[in-house]
Amino acid sequence: GVALFTGMANCPYYARAELLADYLQANLPDFRVHKITQHPDKWEQWLRGICEKNGWKHQESPVIWRELVDRGGKGLLLGGVNDFLKYAEQYYGITSMMLSEEMVDIAEENLQAYIETEKEEEEFKSLIKPLQIWITSASAPICYQLIPLLANGEVFGMTTEISIHLLDTDQFKEVLCGIVMEAEDMAFPLLRNISVHTEIDEAFIQADIIIVLDDVLLNREVQSLENCIREVSDICQVYAPLIEKNAKSEVRVISSGKTFVNLKAMMIMTYGPSIKTENVIAIAASWESAAKAMLARKLNMNAAGVKDVIVWGNITGCNYIDLSHAKLYGYDSAIWGPANFSHPVLNVIYNSEWIHSEFLSEQSSLSSRVNNCAGMLPAHAVATVLRYWYHGSPPGDIISVGVLTEGQFCVPEGIVFSMPVSCQNGNWKVMTELEISETTEEVLRRLAHELVQEKLVALKEINEMQPYEADRIVS
């Protein structure tokens, strides 16, 4: 059998019994011992629990029992330190001659060793602790498409485990449970667990990443734009304090969806003042990738060769697709060069009418494709931006992200505005070194004005808003 010892780390009597047990194990071939050291603060609760489990009556440290490994069943209680000393002397003729001073010194060493071991274990556990990812409005199609992208290891790395928490109202519980079952059956090696949450009070517990997918669809026959804006504000007024209360201090918040992504990011910052503003972004990559794909189709080339398309402004409202910095790599033309040789897009597309009618206008096929996507495109956009945020964007590449403005590019401070950034070492940085034309500056001022008005309505600081242009601005 095996003798088991459990006691408080700072208990002198546990130290005495432990050293005697070590001596017996070293000198007797059939004697084995297993020690379980407990922190003094946890000792009473632990002792009560094991006594109830085994039907014992024991009140002091240590507690010693035998487990007969070949018989099963509950352990055989030997008792405390005095009982063990009698046992050792009776069966093996061995006694402990340890002095009281030695017992106290060893007990102090035991406590320090226990604290250091616990600290090392906590540090080790922190290295393998999964990222806690919360997704709101998780019944949305984008969430269904997003889960495999997050769980396959390409976003956070092949050594980072994740836990996914799906949050939605109770009416979608059955849908969420179906998503969970399917994700579990796919047996992703890095998906530690996936769970359903319908109680708002438990939202965002220990969250590392929060992906906000809530949409308020504008139907002018049912409600006004102002009411939609206030509805978005109300949602964020619920989420933001919960993020402050329950999430980790470095939590990253990603606003995505089909509507009001800039506003959602803005309102989460507003109602959650302790949330770090640099950790809240809005996703513009759907427009970016769709624009690159449309240009590639027009030019009959691989979309991977289209770089540096910029999305400015209100991502799901009035935005501006800027091609003035866009480049083509590997484009088949009369001029060839090395792998890093590029053509400016505007030098290749001579048909400016196509750019304005098919590409930039509100009725363009680009706008239609982005607004009517089923979920695969925005899911890929979220996954791509998260990967860049954690592991860096390709060197030299421009990506567009909605971030809180600080006066860059003539855009006023204090609104969430999509602009060009690069990512490195877990942070993003606005590419203020880019030069923009006076025409672009004028467009940005108009886009910013509308976002300021939207923010004012959301904060209920004005009674009437100036007429809101829902059409996308074209330059």
XYZ file of C-alpha atoms in Angstrom:
475
model
C 0.000 0.000 0.000
C 0.805 3.681 -0.029
C 0.933 6.003 2.981
C -0.497 9.457 2.250
C 0.468 12.530 4.253
C -1.373 15.822 4.138
C -0.719 18.806 6.349
C -0.286 22.535 6.518
C 2.935 23.702 4.882
C 3.947 25.598 8.049
C 3.034 22.821 10.536
C 6.006 21.514 12.647
C 4.221 18.198 13.287
C 3.719 17.701 9.549
C 7.468 18.350 9.112
C 8.300 15.671 11.702
C 5.982 13.060 10.188
C 7.179 13.901 6.658
C 10.892 13.377 7.467
C 10.192 10.111 9.246
C 8.187 8.938 6.241
C 11.040 9.897 3.901
C 13.441 7.831 6.023
C 11.115 4.807 5.974
C 10.658 5.028 2.215
C 14.424 5.232 1.628
C 15.191 2.236 3.833
C 12.201 -0.082 3.435
C 11.546 -1.653 0.012
C 7.798 -2.076 0.541
C 7.058 1.314 2.115
C 5.851 4.087 -0.236
C 4.710 7.566 0.669
C 2.812 10.327 -1.170
C 2.828 13.850 0.326
C 0.155 16.502 -0.298
C 1.118 19.871 1.170
C -1.679 22.387 1.749
C -1.542 26.147 2.230
C -2.583 27.141 5.796
C -5.498 29.202 4.424
C -6.929 26.183 2.582
C -6.204 23.505 5.176
C -9.440 23.484 7.192
C -11.670 23.357 4.102
C -9.590 20.575 2.578
C -9.538 18.528 5.804
C -13.302 18.877 6.226
C -13.873 17.719 2.683
C -11.710 14.577 2.854
C -13.100 13.601 6.254
C -16.668 13.863 4.953
C -15.729 11.846 1.875
C -14.148 9.001 3.896
C -16.270 9.167 7.055
C -13.313 10.098 9.281
C -13.098 12.216 12.422
C -9.835 14.160 12.458
C -9.158 17.796 13.346
C -5.423 18.605 13.369
C -2.469 18.693 10.983
C -1.224 16.369 9.664
C -3.662 13.662 8.619
C -2.131 10.319 7.585
C -3.854 7.362 5.983
C -3.149 4.274 3.920
C -4.580 3.417 0.538
C -4.549 -0.253 -0.274
C -3.906 -0.019 -4.004
C -4.715 -3.659 -4.672
C -8.084 -3.581 -2.907
C -9.765 -0.304 -3.779
C -12.271 1.355 -1.492
C -11.743 4.247 0.891
C -8.490 4.903 2.726
C -7.591 3.497 6.143
C -7.042 6.376 8.602
C -3.837 6.102 10.637
C -4.383 9.422 12.438
C -2.050 12.304 13.269
C 1.673 12.587 13.964
C 1.626 10.671 17.296
C -0.347 7.828 15.750
C 2.199 7.606 12.919
C 5.156 7.603 15.341
C 3.562 4.678 17.247
C 2.879 2.908 13.942
C 6.527 3.301 12.792
C 7.888 2.108 16.124
C 5.486 -0.823 16.428
C 5.872 -2.170 12.887
C 9.422 -1.140 11.997
C 11.136 -0.394 15.317
C 12.042 3.138 14.180
C 11.475 6.347 16.162
C 11.922 10.048 15.400
C 14.432 11.933 17.530
C 13.763 15.367 15.949
C 13.909 18.328 18.317
C 11.200 21.020 18.505
C 13.534 23.719 17.128
C 14.319 21.571 14.091
C 10.606 20.953 13.508
C 9.871 24.702 13.483
C 12.790 25.495 11.139
C 11.806 22.783 8.679
C 8.169 23.888 8.810
C 9.219 27.429 7.812
C 11.303 26.016 4.957
C 8.339 23.893 3.871
C 6.080 26.940 3.695
C 8.589 28.918 1.592
C 9.151 25.941 -0.712
C 5.386 25.482 -1.058
C 4.840 29.171 -1.942
C 7.645 29.085 -4.531
C 6.321 25.860 -6.071
C 2.806 27.272 -6.277
C 4.151 30.409 -7.956
C 6.059 28.344 -10.519
C 2.952 26.263 -11.246
C 0.830 29.395 -11.681
C 3.396 30.836 -14.085
C 3.454 27.580 -16.019
C -0.348 27.447 -16.129
C -0.458 31.035 -17.374
C 1.656 29.975 -20.337
C -0.922 27.376 -21.370
C -4.008 29.284 -20.244
C -6.369 29.563 -23.235
C -7.333 32.917 -24.720
C -10.888 33.740 -23.637
C -12.841 34.925 -26.687
C -16.382 36.282 -26.323
C -18.657 36.808 -29.334
C -21.848 38.851 -28.931
C -24.959 38.340 -31.050
C -23.454 34.929 -31.720
C -26.443 33.628 -33.685
C -25.361 35.885 -36.584
C -24.050 34.073 -39.700
C -20.661 35.774 -39.367
C -20.090 33.995 -36.039
C -20.764 30.587 -37.612
C -18.164 31.334 -40.293
C -15.704 32.861 -37.811
C -15.374 29.986 -35.339
C -13.342 27.650 -37.625
C -11.038 30.534 -38.576
C -10.302 31.274 -34.903
C -9.941 27.622 -33.914
C -7.629 26.332 -36.666
C -4.546 28.032 -35.210
C -3.797 30.474 -38.023
C -4.976 33.583 -36.167
C -3.303 33.228 -32.757
C -0.648 30.629 -33.542
C -0.427 26.838 -33.494
C 0.559 26.743 -29.803
C -2.187 29.015 -28.417
C -5.328 27.338 -27.076
C -8.605 29.254 -27.092
C -11.947 29.133 -25.306
C -14.924 30.566 -27.188
C -17.973 31.985 -25.391
C -21.111 32.557 -27.469
C -23.396 35.285 -26.088
C -26.932 35.955 -27.292
C -30.487 36.207 -26.002
C -32.375 33.188 -24.711
C -34.470 32.908 -27.883
C -31.315 31.882 -29.805
C -30.132 29.325 -27.236
C -31.030 26.355 -29.444
C -29.124 27.862 -32.388
C -26.056 28.440 -30.209
C -26.177 24.903 -28.830
C -26.207 23.617 -32.416
C -23.112 25.696 -33.210
C -21.374 24.353 -30.093
C -22.124 20.725 -31.008
C -20.808 21.207 -34.523
C -17.630 22.956 -33.337
C -16.996 20.215 -30.771
C -17.455 17.521 -33.413
C -14.802 19.176 -35.592
C -12.291 18.354 -32.803
C -10.030 21.367 -33.252
C -6.823 20.613 -31.291
C -6.544 24.212 -30.039
C -10.198 24.720 -29.041
C -10.152 24.026 -25.290
C -13.901 24.546 -24.980
C -16.863 26.401 -26.493
C -19.879 27.429 -24.429
C -23.267 29.163 -24.631
C -24.231 32.188 -22.510
C -27.662 33.811 -22.386
C -27.385 35.606 -19.017
C -26.086 39.118 -19.639
C -24.678 39.479 -16.105
C -22.134 36.716 -16.751
C -20.948 38.261 -20.017
C -17.231 38.832 -20.730
C -15.859 37.056 -17.645
C -12.043 37.003 -17.930
C -12.315 38.028 -21.607
C -9.107 38.558 -23.587
C -10.955 39.339 -26.824
C -14.542 40.523 -27.384
C -16.030 40.504 -30.880
C -19.172 42.651 -31.026
C -21.484 41.570 -33.868
C -24.734 43.248 -32.780
C -26.546 44.876 -35.693
C -29.378 47.393 -35.719
C -30.814 47.308 -39.215
C -32.128 50.569 -40.586
C -35.602 50.285 -42.051
C -36.807 53.804 -42.720
C -40.432 52.621 -42.862
C -40.226 51.362 -39.278
C -37.887 53.720 -37.448
C -35.720 56.750 -38.083
C -31.942 56.773 -38.315
C -31.807 58.687 -35.040
C -33.677 55.899 -33.240
C -31.331 53.283 -34.727
C -28.340 55.253 -33.476
C -29.845 55.496 -29.999
C -30.548 51.748 -30.048
C -26.883 51.061 -30.812
C -25.928 53.416 -27.995
C -28.227 51.572 -25.588
C -26.636 48.213 -26.457
C -23.144 49.579 -25.801
C -24.338 51.202 -22.582
C -25.082 47.678 -21.343
C -21.911 46.037 -22.691
C -19.272 48.601 -21.693
C -19.717 48.481 -17.868
C -19.779 44.670 -18.027
C -16.522 44.710 -19.996
C -14.992 46.980 -17.345
C -16.268 44.773 -14.534
C -15.674 41.264 -15.910
C -13.043 41.339 -18.662
C -9.264 41.456 -18.287
C -7.686 44.906 -18.105
C -5.941 44.456 -21.481
C -9.086 43.180 -23.231
C -9.261 43.847 -26.976
C -12.657 44.776 -28.398
C -13.427 44.282 -32.087
C -16.510 45.900 -33.635
C -17.802 44.137 -36.738
C -21.093 43.423 -38.476
C -23.181 45.063 -41.183
C -24.210 48.279 -39.445
C -22.766 51.042 -37.247
C -19.362 49.402 -36.627
C -17.679 52.785 -36.017
C -20.423 53.870 -33.650
C -20.308 50.635 -31.647
C -16.582 51.076 -31.075
C -17.097 54.741 -30.164
C -19.870 54.029 -27.663
C -17.968 51.191 -25.956
C -15.108 53.631 -25.342
C -17.559 56.300 -24.173
C -19.491 54.143 -21.722
C -16.387 52.183 -20.646
C -13.847 54.900 -19.791
C -11.401 52.447 -18.184
C -11.226 50.340 -21.369
C -8.028 51.243 -23.196
C -8.990 53.178 -26.320
C -6.134 51.679 -28.333
C -7.653 48.256 -27.644
C -10.984 49.060 -29.337
C -11.135 48.901 -33.144
C -13.675 48.621 -35.954
C -13.120 46.215 -38.857
C -12.860 47.668 -42.379
C -11.123 44.715 -44.049
C -14.308 43.486 -45.772
C -14.332 46.595 -47.983
C -10.597 46.386 -48.424
C -10.489 42.762 -49.599
C -13.610 43.097 -51.770
C -12.107 46.153 -53.477
C -8.844 44.307 -54.123
C -10.738 41.343 -55.559
C -12.802 43.584 -57.848
C -9.676 45.336 -59.138
C -8.010 41.960 -59.730
C -11.003 40.744 -61.756
C -10.973 43.937 -63.807
C -7.233 43.545 -64.521
C -7.314 39.753 -64.913
C -4.679 39.153 -62.257
C -4.244 37.430 -58.871
C -5.898 39.398 -56.054
C -2.857 38.734 -53.813
C -0.941 41.165 -56.004
C -3.232 44.110 -55.211
C -1.922 46.049 -52.207
C -2.539 49.235 -50.216
C -6.188 50.014 -50.932
C -7.319 52.392 -48.157
C -10.809 52.569 -46.637
C -11.498 55.950 -45.008
C -14.378 57.051 -42.778
C -17.517 55.335 -41.595
C -16.999 51.684 -42.523
C -20.649 50.644 -42.691
C -21.888 54.128 -43.578
C -20.236 56.843 -45.635
C -16.797 55.638 -46.600
C -14.261 56.404 -49.284
C -12.221 53.758 -51.110
C -8.906 55.446 -51.859
C -6.775 54.029 -54.702
C -4.147 56.787 -54.697
C -1.618 54.586 -52.851
C -2.765 51.237 -54.294
C -0.166 49.132 -56.100
C -0.119 46.049 -58.315
C 2.552 43.362 -57.949
C 3.032 40.717 -60.624
C 0.810 42.546 -63.106
C 1.271 41.314 -66.684
C 2.167 44.380 -68.721
C 4.809 45.650 -71.117
C 6.962 46.741 -68.165
C 8.414 43.997 -65.957
C 10.713 44.094 -62.968
C 11.870 42.102 -59.903
C 9.428 40.631 -57.371
C 9.238 43.904 -55.439
C 8.439 45.947 -58.548
C 4.927 47.429 -58.571
C 2.599 49.469 -60.789
C 0.384 52.217 -59.303
C -3.240 51.140 -59.801
C -4.327 54.521 -61.156
C -1.634 54.319 -63.852
C -3.050 51.013 -65.070
C -6.801 51.663 -64.918
C -7.289 54.403 -67.465
C -11.069 54.137 -67.425
C -11.921 56.650 -64.682
C -15.605 56.262 -65.564
C -15.418 52.600 -64.475
C -13.817 53.614 -61.162
C -16.618 56.076 -60.370
C -19.611 54.142 -61.699
C -18.739 50.491 -61.060
C -16.311 50.817 -58.193
C -16.990 53.820 -55.960
C -20.659 54.719 -56.281
C -23.235 53.619 -53.738
C -24.981 51.503 -56.370
C -21.695 49.866 -57.455
C -21.232 46.114 -57.531
C -18.554 46.549 -54.808
C -21.076 48.094 -52.415
C -23.643 45.435 -53.278
C -21.209 42.577 -52.708
C -20.071 43.844 -49.300
C -23.529 44.754 -48.010
C -25.156 41.496 -49.121
C -22.468 39.027 -48.030
C -23.680 36.024 -46.036
C -20.942 36.079 -43.413
C -17.841 34.500 -44.941
C -16.348 37.853 -46.015
C -16.705 39.716 -42.667
C -15.585 36.603 -40.757
C -12.418 36.449 -42.841
C -11.943 40.190 -42.268
C -12.126 39.810 -38.467
C -9.739 36.834 -38.496
C -7.250 38.652 -40.742
C -7.147 41.813 -38.629
C -6.834 39.801 -35.399
C -3.906 37.890 -36.894
C -2.186 41.131 -37.880
C -2.909 42.680 -34.475
C -1.315 39.772 -32.613
C 1.494 38.841 -35.003
C 2.096 41.951 -37.124
C 0.934 42.982 -40.590
C 3.114 42.265 -43.653
C 6.019 44.756 -43.695
C 5.176 47.817 -45.763
C 1.520 46.832 -46.287
C -1.293 49.259 -45.482
C -4.389 47.937 -43.686
C -7.491 49.945 -42.842
C -8.935 49.914 -39.317
C -11.462 52.108 -37.528
C -9.665 53.702 -34.572
C -10.137 56.656 -32.236
C -8.787 59.776 -33.926
C -6.142 62.072 -32.462
C -6.147 64.712 -35.191
C -4.344 62.744 -37.906
C -4.983 63.564 -41.591
C -7.017 66.705 -40.726
C -9.693 64.491 -39.103
C -10.963 65.977 -35.807
C -10.190 64.209 -32.536
C -12.588 61.953 -30.671
C -14.397 59.924 -33.347
C -13.813 56.398 -34.608
C -12.623 56.781 -38.192
C -11.242 54.193 -40.593
C -7.721 55.060 -41.670
C -4.474 53.370 -42.762
C -2.486 51.560 -40.052
C 0.303 49.027 -39.706
C 0.609 46.427 -36.931
C 3.751 45.420 -35.084
C 4.561 43.835 -31.705
C 0.914 43.522 -30.725
C 0.069 47.166 -31.422
C -1.272 49.198 -34.340
C 0.099 52.521 -35.533
C -1.579 55.072 -37.806
C 0.553 55.624 -40.915
C 0.687 59.394 -40.605
C 3.650 59.515 -42.994
C 1.326 58.896 -45.970
C 0.715 61.967 -48.091
C -2.856 62.738 -49.119
C -4.133 65.209 -51.698
C -6.248 68.290 -51.008
C -9.174 66.535 -52.690
C -8.854 63.610 -50.280
C -8.581 66.009 -47.330
C -11.875 67.601 -48.335
C -13.550 64.190 -48.546
C -12.209 63.243 -45.104
C -13.562 66.457 -43.583
C -17.039 65.672 -44.924
C -16.866 62.075 -43.684
C -15.690 63.258 -40.261
C -18.519 65.802 -40.004
C -21.106 63.073 -40.439
C -19.447 60.839 -37.852
C -19.377 63.735 -35.367
C -23.111 64.240 -35.936
C -23.717 60.509 -35.424
C -21.792 60.604 -32.159
C -23.792 63.591 -30.913
C -27.088 61.831 -31.570
C -25.823 58.710 -29.804
C -24.918 60.741 -26.741
C -28.303 62.499 -26.837
C -26.523 65.838 -26.593
C -28.608 67.488 -29.310
C -32.312 67.338 -30.086
C -32.134 67.517 -33.814
C -29.432 66.336 -36.135
C -28.624 67.997 -39.433
C -29.851 65.974 -42.410
C -27.788 62.799 -42.591
C -26.530 61.791 -46.010
C -26.819 58.039 -46.228
C -25.117 57.958 -49.612
C -21.468 57.041 -49.704
C -19.175 59.901 -50.634
C -17.318 59.557 -53.892
C -14.208 61.463 -54.785
